[in-house]
Amino acid sequence: MYKYLFQFTKTDYMKFISHLDLMSTFERAFRRADIKILYSQGFSPHPKLSIAHPLSVGISSTSEYMEVEIEERKEGLEILSRLNDVLPEGIRILNCKEMIEKKKSLAALVEYAAYDISFHIEDIEQDVLIKTIEDFLSEIEIIAIKKQMKTHTIKQVDIRPFIDAFELTKYSQGVATITAIIKTGSNGNLNPELLMQSFIESSEIKIDPNEIKIMRTELYFVKENKRIPFSSIN
Amino acid sequence: MSKLNNLEKILPKVEKPARYIGGEINAVVKKDAEIKARFVFAFPDIYEIGMSHLGMQILYHALNAENDIFCERVFAPAQDMESIMREENIPLFSLETKTPLMDADMIGFTLQYELSYSNVINMLNLANIPLMCDERKEAFPFICAGGPCAFNPEPLGEIIDFFILGEGETVNIEIMKRYILWKETGRTKFEFLKEISCIQGVYIPSLYKPRYDEHMKLIGMDKLYEWAPEKVTKKIEGDLDAAFFPEKFIVPFIDIVHNRAMVEILRGCTRGCRFCQAGVIYRPVRERSVEKIEEITHQLIKNTGYEEMSLLSLSTSDYSKIEPLVSSLMEKCRNENISLSLPSLRLDSFSFKVLDEVQSVKKSGLTFAPEAGTQRLRNVINKSITEEDIFNGAENAFKLGWGTIKLYFMIGLPTETYDDLDGIVNIAKRIIDIYYKIQDKKNRKLKITISTSNFVPKPHTAFQWFPMDDMETLSSKHQYLSEKFKKMKHITFNYNDVRTSFLEAVLARGDRRVNEVLIKAWKSGCKFDGWREHFDFDKWQQAFNDVGIDPGVFSCEKWDYDDVLPWDHIDVGVTKEYLISENEKAYEETFTDDCRNGCTDCGVNRIFECK
């Protein structure tokens, strides 16, 4: 058994396919590439393929991660190129390396995610926008209303502790990009769409929620109180 | 990303946006400069249903194998998507290049079930294409249609420019080639239709005019042009090994109804059930060779990466070399971690051996289709399964550990009485007894599902003259069975909505006057009639009233052998004399043997070769 770490993109129309659909897309891609992956034993065998953190439908990513167990040892580059030949447009493997040391699963490592959030605004000076963002962050608590899908109830949560960074990184020709680093994973999770909803409500800036484009750019784990990007995992 | 700039904006708002994005593995995209004609394959239901249809995969890849032809796909958008498209003025577009359908050269609808007709109309409207042939001027694409329901084309005869009757693998290409030549010479649309009217399988309704008597009873179809064919004969592929079969399938991103690779091993069926339309229109039976099937399987697994492979036919067990084929495929699939599914297996000893191996881990349900509750009625409909077959099958299944069984029956069959309904109940009782004898008290987990559908007479069958039961009669029969089964343990009883079946019968046996009703019903909001949550029978009744047609004439009236049938000018190969003799034999409760055991003179070999 050989375990590989993959970094890949999920962009363009591929942002509209769900986490489960992405899993079967990969399973089939491995079969088309003639790379045998391992399956769990038992009643209904499933492929040993896991993606670090699901991406909501509609959000793109330049940097997703998954680990896959493969029957035969191969060069990472060979796996990468064979997969890229058979993957749909929008999903590209950027990196594939064997993971020698087995620690926790990728999913258990995830602590933070970075997002580039772009939207169209008009007639607002850059300083005003920066000030608005600062005001938003200076709140002691930011109460967001979370809809619980399963129970159909509404829950109020303070999302302020989940925001590590939220700053304007680009603003030109009426398109603003905010880079946000927010808590992600099983030890606390903030959805970027909920974050933007709170921002829009508190700031009085007119932004059409349907026009916001969100791109995940990195996942992080924490080691010795430091955020470390997944791209540095060996 | 697409020619429709607002598509990306609306997709986040709809359920399952991946229905509308295209870009799947093995979907074909061609550049405008490379092609001479664009065809759009239109399936009048949602993506998950249309994408499960093998015919689409075959015809799509067959057309795209031609360099200068580009075939794209379109499905009926779901309700949420349709509303937004209408609000935002987004015309219906093809999945491959997001091109408005209006810009295609030809749009071909597949008619798999009658209840999708209103979706055909709705899709044309969403594409901003006028609904009636005579409203579509030279600039609009040609609208054609094929599939099993096209064998009675009349209910859509004023909406569809031409129908393709039979199998489309080669005839579609021939039509497109003629189209390219026609387009280059800039003649009228009528001249194109005239040109293709001589192609076997092409039916052009505008060349014929129905004639009615003073009671609006159909008494003939008049040719409007000397050169129009007297009768249109269906087109079939001769040798299945030579017929086109794709080496790759489009692999959807989202889960669909039949999410797997499929190989068609056999086309047609020799058993001759008298209610069955497929058994007539796909005659004569043709088999694909074991070698060819193995080759296709190998290619499909390699090119799709699917985790499941399925063999397809009307009756898998009738494939002459089924044992060696299944053994060889099972081995291949086991090596590749792929599951093999074998639908439509008859439950004989070989099947049990296979099923036990295929399903060694999961034992999903077993299915029997006795169709009728007594031997008498099974003789009427010519269904060859006996009670012994069913009980032996059930016993075998229980011994091997199965506990879930599904039984299919039809209600409202010609000559049916309440004794036949009791027969259904008795079969269920006997199966429970068998189970109790085999399983001890501790592990009794029996589940029997009795699924009934309502008999609907279909064109070109021996039962085409028979009426369906009226809705009250059917409802009472459902009621009767419900009461009986309510008292029994282990049984789930399902039945179909009678109003849906009634409409299905009207659309199946309707004549050209139905076009107007369809348009009226669609205008009042009818679409997705096969979906319980959308079906609105009152609107349909209103539409029939408005047009002044009694729908019962088409559904619940017995027709005579001398009556002119709306599809009399369509030749499926099987003669009317044969259908009449089969209809008579039904009354006599006489069985007609499988025609592989001796020709039964159905007439198909006048035109096509039987092997």
Coordinates of C-alpha atoms in Angstrom, one line a residue, chain B residues 61-604:
Chain B
H61 CA -21.6 9.2 -30.6
A62 CA -22.8 7.8 -34.0
L63 CA -23.4 11.3 -35.2
N64 CA -20.3 12.8 -33.7
A65 CA -18.2 10.1 -35.3
E66 CA -18.9 12.0 -38.5
N67 CA -16.4 14.8 -38.9
D68 CA -18.6 17.5 -40.3
I69 CA -21.6 16.8 -38.0
F70 CA -21.8 18.0 -34.4
C71 CA -24.4 16.5 -32.1
E72 CA -25.1 18.2 -28.8
R73 CA -27.5 17.4 -26.0
V74 CA -30.4 19.1 -24.2
F75 CA -32.7 18.0 -21.5
A76 CA -35.8 19.5 -20.0
P77 CA -34.7 21.9 -17.3
A78 CA -36.3 21.3 -13.9
Q79 CA -38.9 23.7 -12.6
D80 CA -36.6 26.0 -10.7
M81 CA -34.2 26.4 -13.6
E82 CA -37.0 26.9 -16.0
S83 CA -38.5 29.8 -13.9
I84 CA -35.1 31.6 -13.8
M85 CA -34.5 31.0 -17.5
R86 CA -37.8 32.6 -18.3
E87 CA -37.2 35.5 -15.9
E88 CA -33.8 36.2 -17.2
N89 CA -34.7 35.6 -20.9
I90 CA -32.3 32.7 -21.3
P91 CA -33.3 30.6 -24.2
L92 CA -33.0 26.8 -24.0
F93 CA -29.3 26.0 -24.8
S94 CA -27.2 23.0 -25.6
L95 CA -25.1 21.5 -22.9
E96 CA -21.9 21.2 -25.0
T97 CA -21.5 24.8 -26.2
K98 CA -24.3 26.6 -24.4
T99 CA -25.6 27.6 -27.8
P100 CA -29.3 28.6 -28.0
L101 CA -31.3 25.7 -29.7
M102 CA -32.6 28.2 -32.2
D103 CA -29.1 28.2 -33.8
A104 CA -29.1 24.4 -34.5
D105 CA -29.8 23.0 -37.9
M106 CA -31.9 20.2 -36.5
I107 CA -33.4 19.3 -33.2
G108 CA -34.3 15.6 -32.6
F109 CA -36.6 14.6 -29.7
T110 CA -36.6 11.1 -28.5
L111 CA -40.1 9.9 -27.6
Q112 CA -39.7 7.3 -24.9
Y113 CA -43.1 7.7 -23.2
E114 CA -46.3 9.5 -24.1
L115 CA -46.4 11.5 -21.0
S116 CA -43.3 13.5 -22.1
Y117 CA -45.1 15.1 -25.0
S118 CA -46.0 18.2 -23.1
N119 CA -42.3 18.6 -22.3
V120 CA -41.5 18.5 -26.0
I121 CA -43.8 21.5 -26.5
N122 CA -42.4 23.3 -23.4
M123 CA -38.8 22.8 -24.6
L124 CA -39.6 24.2 -28.0
N125 CA -41.2 27.2 -26.3
L126 CA -38.2 27.7 -24.0
A127 CA -36.1 27.7 -27.1
N128 CA -38.2 30.5 -28.6
I129 CA -39.2 28.2 -31.4
P130 CA -42.8 28.3 -32.7
L131 CA -44.7 25.2 -31.8
M132 CA -46.5 24.3 -35.0
C133 CA -44.7 23.2 -38.2
D134 CA -46.5 25.7 -40.3
E135 CA -45.5 28.6 -38.1
R136 CA -41.8 27.8 -38.4
K137 CA -40.4 29.7 -41.4
E138 CA -37.3 28.9 -43.3
A139 CA -35.0 30.3 -40.6
F140 CA -36.0 27.9 -37.9
P141 CA -34.3 24.6 -37.3
F142 CA -36.0 21.4 -38.5
I143 CA -37.7 19.5 -35.6
C144 CA -37.7 15.8 -35.8
A145 CA -38.5 12.9 -33.4
G146 CA -37.9 9.2 -33.0
G147 CA -38.1 6.5 -30.4
P148 CA -40.9 4.0 -29.7
C149 CA -43.7 6.5 -29.4
A150 CA -43.0 7.8 -32.9
F151 CA -44.7 4.6 -34.2
N152 CA -47.9 6.5 -33.7
P153 CA -46.7 9.9 -34.8
E154 CA -50.1 11.5 -35.3
P155 CA -50.6 13.2 -31.9
L156 CA -47.5 15.3 -32.6
G157 CA -47.9 15.4 -36.3
E158 CA -48.5 19.1 -36.5
I159 CA -45.6 20.0 -34.2
I160 CA -42.8 17.7 -35.5
D161 CA -41.5 18.3 -39.1
F162 CA -40.6 14.7 -39.6
F163 CA -40.3 11.4 -37.7
I164 CA -37.7 8.8 -37.8
L165 CA -39.3 5.4 -37.4
G166 CA -37.1 2.6 -36.1
E167 CA -33.4 2.5 -35.4
G168 CA -31.5 5.7 -35.9
E169 CA -27.8 4.6 -36.1
T170 CA -27.4 5.0 -39.8
V171 CA -30.5 6.8 -41.0
N172 CA -29.8 9.9 -38.8
I173 CA -26.4 10.2 -40.5
E174 CA -28.0 9.8 -44.0
I175 CA -30.5 12.6 -43.2
M176 CA -27.8 14.9 -41.9
K177 CA -25.7 14.3 -45.0
R178 CA -28.6 15.1 -47.2
Y179 CA -29.2 18.2 -45.0
I180 CA -25.7 19.4 -45.6
L181 CA -26.1 19.1 -49.4
W182 CA -29.5 20.8 -49.2
K183 CA -28.1 23.7 -47.1
E184 CA -25.3 24.3 -49.6
T185 CA -27.8 24.7 -52.4
G186 CA -30.1 27.1 -50.5
R187 CA -33.5 25.5 -51.5
T188 CA -36.7 25.7 -49.4
K189 CA -37.4 23.6 -46.4
F190 CA -40.2 21.8 -48.3
E191 CA -37.7 20.7 -50.9
F192 CA -35.6 19.1 -48.2
L193 CA -38.6 17.3 -46.8
K194 CA -39.5 16.1 -50.2
E195 CA -36.0 14.8 -50.7
I196 CA -35.8 12.8 -47.5
S197 CA -39.4 11.5 -47.9
C198 CA -37.9 8.6 -49.9
I199 CA -35.6 7.5 -47.1
Q200 CA -36.8 4.3 -45.4
G201 CA -38.0 5.2 -41.9
V202 CA -38.7 8.9 -42.6
Y203 CA -42.3 10.0 -42.1
I204 CA -43.4 13.5 -42.9
P205 CA -46.9 14.2 -41.5
S206 CA -47.4 17.3 -43.6
L207 CA -47.6 15.1 -46.7
Y208 CA -50.8 13.5 -45.5
K209 CA -54.1 14.7 -44.4
P210 CA -56.4 12.7 -42.2
R211 CA -60.0 12.3 -43.4
Y212 CA -62.9 12.0 -40.9
D213 CA -66.5 11.1 -41.3
E214 CA -69.4 13.3 -40.0
H215 CA -68.9 11.9 -36.4
M216 CA -65.2 12.9 -36.6
K217 CA -64.2 9.3 -36.9
L218 CA -60.9 8.8 -38.8
I219 CA -61.7 7.1 -42.1
G220 CA -58.5 7.6 -44.0
M221 CA -55.1 9.3 -44.5
D222 CA -54.9 11.1 -47.8
K223 CA -51.6 11.7 -49.5
L224 CA -51.3 15.4 -50.5
Y225 CA -48.6 14.7 -53.1
E226 CA -48.3 12.0 -55.7
W227 CA -44.7 11.2 -54.7
A228 CA -45.4 10.7 -51.0
P229 CA -45.0 7.1 -50.0
E230 CA -48.1 5.1 -49.5
K231 CA -46.8 3.5 -46.3
V232 CA -43.7 4.4 -44.4
T233 CA -41.6 1.3 -43.4
K234 CA -39.5 1.4 -40.3
K235 CA -35.7 1.4 -40.5
I236 CA -33.6 -1.2 -38.6
E237 CA -30.0 -2.1 -38.4
G238 CA -29.3 -5.5 -40.0
D239 CA -26.3 -7.0 -38.2
L240 CA -25.7 -5.8 -34.7
D241 CA -22.0 -6.5 -34.9
A242 CA -21.8 -4.1 -37.8
A243 CA -24.1 -1.5 -36.2
F244 CA -22.5 1.4 -34.5
F245 CA -22.0 1.0 -30.7
P246 CA -20.0 3.6 -28.8
E247 CA -16.7 2.7 -27.3
K248 CA -17.2 5.5 -24.8
F249 CA -20.1 6.9 -22.9
I250 CA -20.6 10.3 -21.5
V251 CA -20.0 9.9 -17.8
P252 CA -22.1 12.3 -15.8
F253 CA -20.8 14.1 -12.7
I254 CA -24.0 13.7 -10.8
D255 CA -25.8 10.5 -9.9
I256 CA -28.3 9.5 -12.5
V257 CA -31.0 6.8 -12.6
H258 CA -28.8 4.2 -14.3
N259 CA -25.3 5.3 -13.6
R260 CA -23.3 2.7 -15.3
A261 CA -21.8 1.5 -18.6
M262 CA -24.2 -0.7 -20.7
V263 CA -23.8 -3.0 -23.6
E264 CA -26.8 -4.0 -25.6
I265 CA -26.5 -7.8 -26.2
L266 CA -29.7 -8.4 -28.0
R267 CA -32.3 -6.3 -29.8
G268 CA -35.9 -7.4 -29.9
C269 CA -37.8 -10.3 -28.3
T270 CA -39.3 -13.4 -29.8
R271 CA -41.8 -14.2 -27.0
G272 CA -44.7 -12.4 -28.4
C273 CA -46.5 -11.0 -25.4
R274 CA -49.7 -9.6 -26.9
F275 CA -49.6 -6.3 -24.9
C276 CA -46.0 -5.5 -25.6
Q277 CA -45.1 -2.9 -28.1
A278 CA -41.3 -3.3 -27.8
G279 CA -41.7 -7.0 -28.8
V280 CA -43.2 -5.8 -32.2
I281 CA -41.3 -2.7 -33.1
Y282 CA -37.9 -4.2 -32.5
R283 CA -38.5 -7.3 -34.6
P284 CA -36.7 -9.2 -35.9
V285 CA -34.5 -10.3 -33.0
R286 CA -30.8 -9.7 -33.5
E287 CA -27.9 -10.7 -31.3
R288 CA -24.5 -9.1 -30.9
S289 CA -21.6 -11.7 -30.9
V290 CA -19.9 -12.6 -27.6
E291 CA -16.6 -11.4 -29.1
K292 CA -18.1 -8.0 -30.0
I293 CA -19.7 -7.7 -26.5
E294 CA -16.4 -8.5 -24.8
E295 CA -14.6 -5.9 -27.0
I296 CA -17.1 -3.2 -26.2
T297 CA -17.1 -4.0 -22.5
H298 CA -13.3 -3.7 -22.5
Q299 CA -13.4 -0.3 -24.2
L300 CA -16.2 1.0 -22.1
I301 CA -14.5 0.2 -18.8
K302 CA -11.3 1.7 -20.0
N303 CA -12.9 4.9 -21.4
T304 CA -15.5 5.6 -18.7
G305 CA -13.9 4.3 -15.5
Y306 CA -17.4 3.2 -14.4
E307 CA -17.6 1.0 -11.4
E308 CA -20.7 -0.9 -12.8
M309 CA -21.3 -2.6 -16.0
S310 CA -24.7 -3.8 -17.2
L311 CA -26.0 -6.0 -20.0
L312 CA -29.0 -4.7 -21.7
S313 CA -31.8 -6.3 -23.7
L314 CA -35.5 -7.0 -23.5
S315 CA -34.8 -10.5 -22.2
T316 CA -31.2 -11.3 -21.1
S317 CA -31.8 -15.0 -20.7
D318 CA -32.9 -15.3 -24.4
Y319 CA -29.3 -14.5 -25.5
S320 CA -28.2 -17.7 -27.1
K321 CA -24.8 -17.8 -25.5
I322 CA -25.6 -16.3 -22.2
E323 CA -23.7 -18.8 -20.1
P324 CA -20.3 -18.4 -21.7
L325 CA -20.9 -14.6 -22.0
V326 CA -21.7 -14.1 -18.4
S327 CA -18.8 -16.3 -17.2
S328 CA -16.3 -14.4 -19.3
L329 CA -17.6 -11.0 -18.2
M330 CA -17.8 -11.9 -14.6
E331 CA -14.2 -12.8 -14.6
K332 CA -13.2 -9.6 -16.3
C333 CA -15.3 -7.5 -13.9
R334 CA -14.0 -9.2 -10.8
N335 CA -10.4 -8.5 -11.9
E336 CA -11.2 -4.8 -12.4
N337 CA -13.2 -4.3 -9.2
I338 CA -16.4 -3.6 -11.2
S339 CA -19.8 -5.0 -10.5
L340 CA -21.8 -6.6 -13.2
S341 CA -25.5 -6.3 -13.3
L342 CA -27.9 -8.5 -15.3
P343 CA -31.4 -7.1 -15.6
S344 CA -34.2 -9.0 -17.2
L345 CA -32.9 -12.4 -16.3
R346 CA -35.4 -15.3 -16.3
L347 CA -35.1 -17.1 -13.1
D348 CA -33.9 -20.6 -14.2
S349 CA -31.2 -22.6 -12.5
F350 CA -28.4 -20.9 -14.5
S351 CA -29.7 -17.5 -13.4
F352 CA -29.5 -18.5 -9.8
K353 CA -26.0 -19.7 -10.1
V354 CA -25.0 -16.4 -11.7
L355 CA -27.0 -14.3 -9.3
D356 CA -25.6 -16.0 -6.4
E357 CA -22.1 -15.2 -7.6
V358 CA -22.8 -11.7 -8.8
Q359 CA -24.6 -10.8 -5.6
S360 CA -22.4 -12.8 -3.2
V361 CA -22.1 -9.8 -0.9
K362 CA -25.4 -7.9 -1.2
K363 CA -28.6 -9.7 -1.9
S364 CA -30.8 -7.1 -3.5
G365 CA -34.3 -8.0 -4.6
L366 CA -35.4 -10.5 -7.1
T367 CA -38.0 -9.7 -9.7
F368 CA -40.7 -11.8 -11.4
A369 CA -43.1 -10.5 -14.0
P370 CA -46.1 -12.9 -14.3
E371 CA -48.1 -9.9 -15.5
A372 CA -51.4 -11.7 -14.8
G373 CA -52.8 -13.7 -11.8
T374 CA -54.1 -16.8 -13.5
Q375 CA -52.9 -19.2 -16.1
R376 CA -56.0 -18.4 -18.1
L377 CA -55.2 -14.7 -18.3
R378 CA -51.5 -15.4 -18.9
N379 CA -52.6 -17.4 -22.0
V380 CA -54.7 -14.5 -23.1
I381 CA -51.7 -12.2 -23.0
N382 CA -49.3 -14.9 -24.2
K383 CA -47.0 -14.6 -21.2
S384 CA -45.2 -17.9 -21.0
I385 CA -44.3 -17.9 -17.3
T386 CA -46.2 -20.6 -15.2
E387 CA -47.0 -20.7 -11.5
E388 CA -44.5 -23.5 -11.2
D389 CA -41.8 -21.2 -12.6
I390 CA -42.7 -18.6 -10.0
F391 CA -42.9 -20.9 -7.1
N392 CA -39.8 -22.8 -8.0
G393 CA -38.0 -19.5 -8.5
A394 CA -39.1 -18.2 -5.2
E395 CA -38.1 -21.5 -3.4
N396 CA -34.7 -21.4 -5.0
A397 CA -34.2 -17.8 -4.0
F398 CA -35.3 -18.3 -0.4
K399 CA -32.9 -21.3 -0.1
L400 CA -30.1 -19.1 -1.3
G401 CA -30.9 -16.5 1.3
W402 CA -33.1 -14.0 -0.6
G403 CA -35.9 -12.4 1.3
T404 CA -37.0 -9.6 -0.9
I405 CA -39.1 -10.4 -4.0
K406 CA -40.9 -8.1 -6.4
L407 CA -43.7 -9.2 -8.6
Y408 CA -45.1 -7.2 -11.6
F409 CA -48.7 -7.5 -12.7
M410 CA -50.9 -5.6 -15.1
I411 CA -54.4 -4.6 -14.1
G412 CA -57.2 -4.1 -16.6
L413 CA -56.0 -6.6 -19.2
P414 CA -58.5 -7.7 -21.8
T415 CA -61.0 -10.3 -20.5
E416 CA -59.8 -9.8 -16.9
T417 CA -62.2 -10.8 -14.1
Y418 CA -62.1 -10.6 -10.3
D419 CA -61.0 -14.3 -10.4
D420 CA -57.8 -13.1 -12.1
L421 CA -57.3 -10.5 -9.4
D422 CA -57.7 -13.2 -6.8
G423 CA -55.1 -15.1 -8.7
I424 CA -52.6 -12.3 -7.8
V425 CA -53.5 -12.6 -4.1
N426 CA -53.1 -16.4 -4.3
I427 CA -49.7 -16.2 -5.8
A428 CA -48.6 -13.9 -3.0
K429 CA -50.1 -16.2 -0.4
R430 CA -48.3 -19.3 -1.9
I431 CA -45.0 -17.4 -1.9
I432 CA -45.4 -16.6 1.8
D433 CA -46.2 -20.3 2.5
I434 CA -43.1 -21.3 0.7
Y435 CA -41.0 -18.9 2.6
Y436 CA -42.4 -20.1 6.0
K437 CA -41.6 -23.7 5.1
I438 CA -38.0 -22.8 4.4
Q439 CA -37.1 -20.2 7.0
D440 CA -37.4 -20.9 10.6
K441 CA -39.1 -18.4 12.9
K442 CA -35.9 -16.5 13.9
N443 CA -34.8 -15.2 10.6
R444 CA -38.0 -14.2 8.9
K445 CA -37.4 -11.1 7.0
L446 CA -39.7 -11.6 4.0
K447 CA -40.7 -8.6 1.9
I448 CA -42.9 -9.0 -1.1
T449 CA -43.7 -6.1 -3.3
I450 CA -46.6 -6.4 -5.7
S451 CA -46.3 -3.7 -8.3
T452 CA -49.1 -3.3 -10.7
S453 CA -49.4 -1.1 -13.7
N454 CA -52.6 -0.4 -15.6
F455 CA -53.0 -2.0 -19.0
V456 CA -52.8 0.6 -21.8
P457 CA -53.4 -0.5 -25.4
K458 CA -50.4 0.3 -27.6
P459 CA -50.2 0.8 -31.3
H460 CA -48.9 -2.1 -33.4
T461 CA -49.7 -4.7 -30.8
A462 CA -52.3 -7.5 -30.9
F463 CA -54.2 -5.6 -28.2
Q464 CA -54.3 -2.3 -30.1
W465 CA -58.0 -2.6 -30.7
F466 CA -58.8 -3.3 -27.0
P467 CA -60.0 -0.5 -24.7
M468 CA -58.4 0.2 -21.5
D469 CA -60.6 -0.2 -18.4
D470 CA -62.4 3.1 -17.6
M471 CA -61.0 4.9 -14.6
E472 CA -63.8 3.9 -12.2
T473 CA -63.4 0.2 -13.0
L474 CA -59.6 0.4 -12.6
S475 CA -60.0 2.2 -9.3
S476 CA -62.4 -0.4 -7.9
K477 CA -59.9 -3.1 -8.9
H478 CA -57.1 -1.2 -7.1
Q479 CA -59.4 -0.8 -4.1
Y480 CA -60.3 -4.6 -4.1
L481 CA -56.6 -5.6 -4.1
S482 CA -55.7 -3.0 -1.5
E483 CA -58.3 -4.4 0.8
K484 CA -57.0 -8.0 0.3
F485 CA -53.4 -7.1 0.7
K486 CA -53.9 -4.8 3.7
K487 CA -54.8 -7.9 5.8
M488 CA -51.6 -9.8 4.7
K489 CA -48.3 -9.6 6.3
H490 CA -45.0 -9.0 4.4
I491 CA -46.8 -7.4 1.4
T492 CA -46.5 -4.0 -0.1
F493 CA -49.0 -3.3 -2.8
N494 CA -48.3 -0.5 -5.4
Y495 CA -50.4 0.7 -8.2
N496 CA -50.3 3.5 -10.8
D497 CA -52.5 6.5 -10.9
V498 CA -55.5 5.7 -13.1
R499 CA -55.7 9.2 -14.5
T500 CA -52.1 9.1 -15.6
S501 CA -52.7 5.8 -17.4
F502 CA -55.9 7.3 -19.0
L503 CA -53.9 10.1 -20.5
E504 CA -51.2 7.8 -21.6
A505 CA -53.8 5.7 -23.5
V506 CA -55.2 8.9 -25.2
L507 CA -51.8 10.0 -26.3
A508 CA -50.8 6.5 -27.4
R509 CA -53.9 5.9 -29.6
G510 CA -54.6 9.5 -30.4
D511 CA -54.9 10.9 -33.9
R512 CA -53.9 14.2 -35.3
R513 CA -56.6 16.1 -33.5
V514 CA -54.6 15.5 -30.3
N515 CA -52.0 18.2 -31.4
E516 CA -54.4 21.0 -30.6
V517 CA -55.3 19.4 -27.2
L518 CA -51.6 19.1 -26.4
I519 CA -51.0 22.8 -27.1
K520 CA -54.0 23.8 -25.1
A521 CA -53.0 21.7 -22.1
W522 CA -49.4 23.0 -22.3
K523 CA -50.7 26.6 -22.4
S524 CA -52.7 26.0 -19.2
G525 CA -49.5 24.8 -17.5
C526 CA -49.2 21.1 -18.2
K527 CA -45.7 19.6 -18.3
F528 CA -43.8 16.8 -16.7
D529 CA -47.1 14.8 -16.8
G530 CA -45.2 11.6 -15.8
W531 CA -44.2 13.3 -12.5
R532 CA -46.9 12.9 -9.8
E533 CA -46.2 16.3 -8.3
H534 CA -46.7 18.1 -11.7
F535 CA -49.5 16.1 -13.2
D536 CA -52.8 18.0 -13.4
F537 CA -55.6 16.0 -14.9
D538 CA -58.2 18.7 -14.5
K539 CA -56.2 20.9 -16.9
W540 CA -56.0 18.1 -19.4
Q541 CA -59.8 17.5 -19.2
Q542 CA -60.4 21.2 -19.7
A543 CA -58.1 21.1 -22.8
F544 CA -60.1 18.2 -24.3
N545 CA -63.3 20.1 -23.5
D546 CA -62.1 23.3 -25.1
V547 CA -61.1 21.4 -28.3
G548 CA -64.3 19.4 -28.3
I549 CA -62.8 15.9 -28.2
D550 CA -64.0 13.1 -26.0
P551 CA -60.7 11.5 -24.8
G552 CA -62.5 8.3 -24.1
V553 CA -62.8 7.6 -27.8
F554 CA -59.0 7.0 -27.8
S555 CA -58.6 5.3 -24.5
C556 CA -61.7 3.4 -23.5
E557 CA -63.4 2.5 -26.7
K558 CA -63.1 -0.9 -28.4
W559 CA -62.0 -0.5 -32.0
D560 CA -63.0 -2.8 -34.9
Y561 CA -60.6 -4.6 -37.2
D562 CA -62.1 -2.6 -40.1
D563 CA -61.5 0.7 -38.4
V564 CA -58.8 3.0 -39.8
L565 CA -56.2 3.2 -37.2
P566 CA -54.2 6.5 -36.8
W567 CA -51.0 4.5 -37.5
D568 CA -52.2 2.4 -40.4
H569 CA -49.9 4.1 -42.8
I570 CA -46.9 3.1 -40.7
D571 CA -45.4 -0.3 -41.4
V572 CA -43.5 -2.0 -38.6
G573 CA -43.0 -5.2 -40.5
V574 CA -45.5 -7.2 -38.6
T575 CA -48.7 -7.5 -40.6
K576 CA -52.2 -6.4 -39.5
E577 CA -53.5 -9.9 -40.3
Y578 CA -51.0 -11.4 -37.8
L579 CA -52.1 -8.9 -35.1
I580 CA -55.7 -9.8 -35.8
S581 CA -55.0 -13.5 -35.5
E582 CA -53.2 -12.9 -32.3
N583 CA -56.0 -10.9 -31.0
E584 CA -58.4 -13.7 -31.8
K585 CA -56.2 -16.2 -30.1
A586 CA -56.3 -14.0 -27.0
Y587 CA -60.1 -14.5 -26.9
E588 CA -59.5 -18.2 -27.4
E589 CA -56.9 -18.2 -24.6
T590 CA -54.5 -20.0 -27.0
F591 CA -50.8 -19.7 -26.6
T592 CA -48.5 -18.8 -29.5
D593 CA -45.0 -20.2 -29.0
D594 CA -41.7 -18.3 -29.0
C595 CA -41.0 -17.8 -32.7
R596 CA -37.5 -19.1 -32.4
N597 CA -39.1 -22.6 -32.1
G598 CA -40.8 -22.1 -35.4
C599 CA -41.9 -19.1 -37.5
T600 CA -45.3 -17.8 -36.5
D601 CA -45.7 -15.8 -39.7
C602 CA -45.8 -12.4 -38.2
G603 CA -44.7 -11.0 -41.5
V604 CA -41.6 -9.2 -40.5

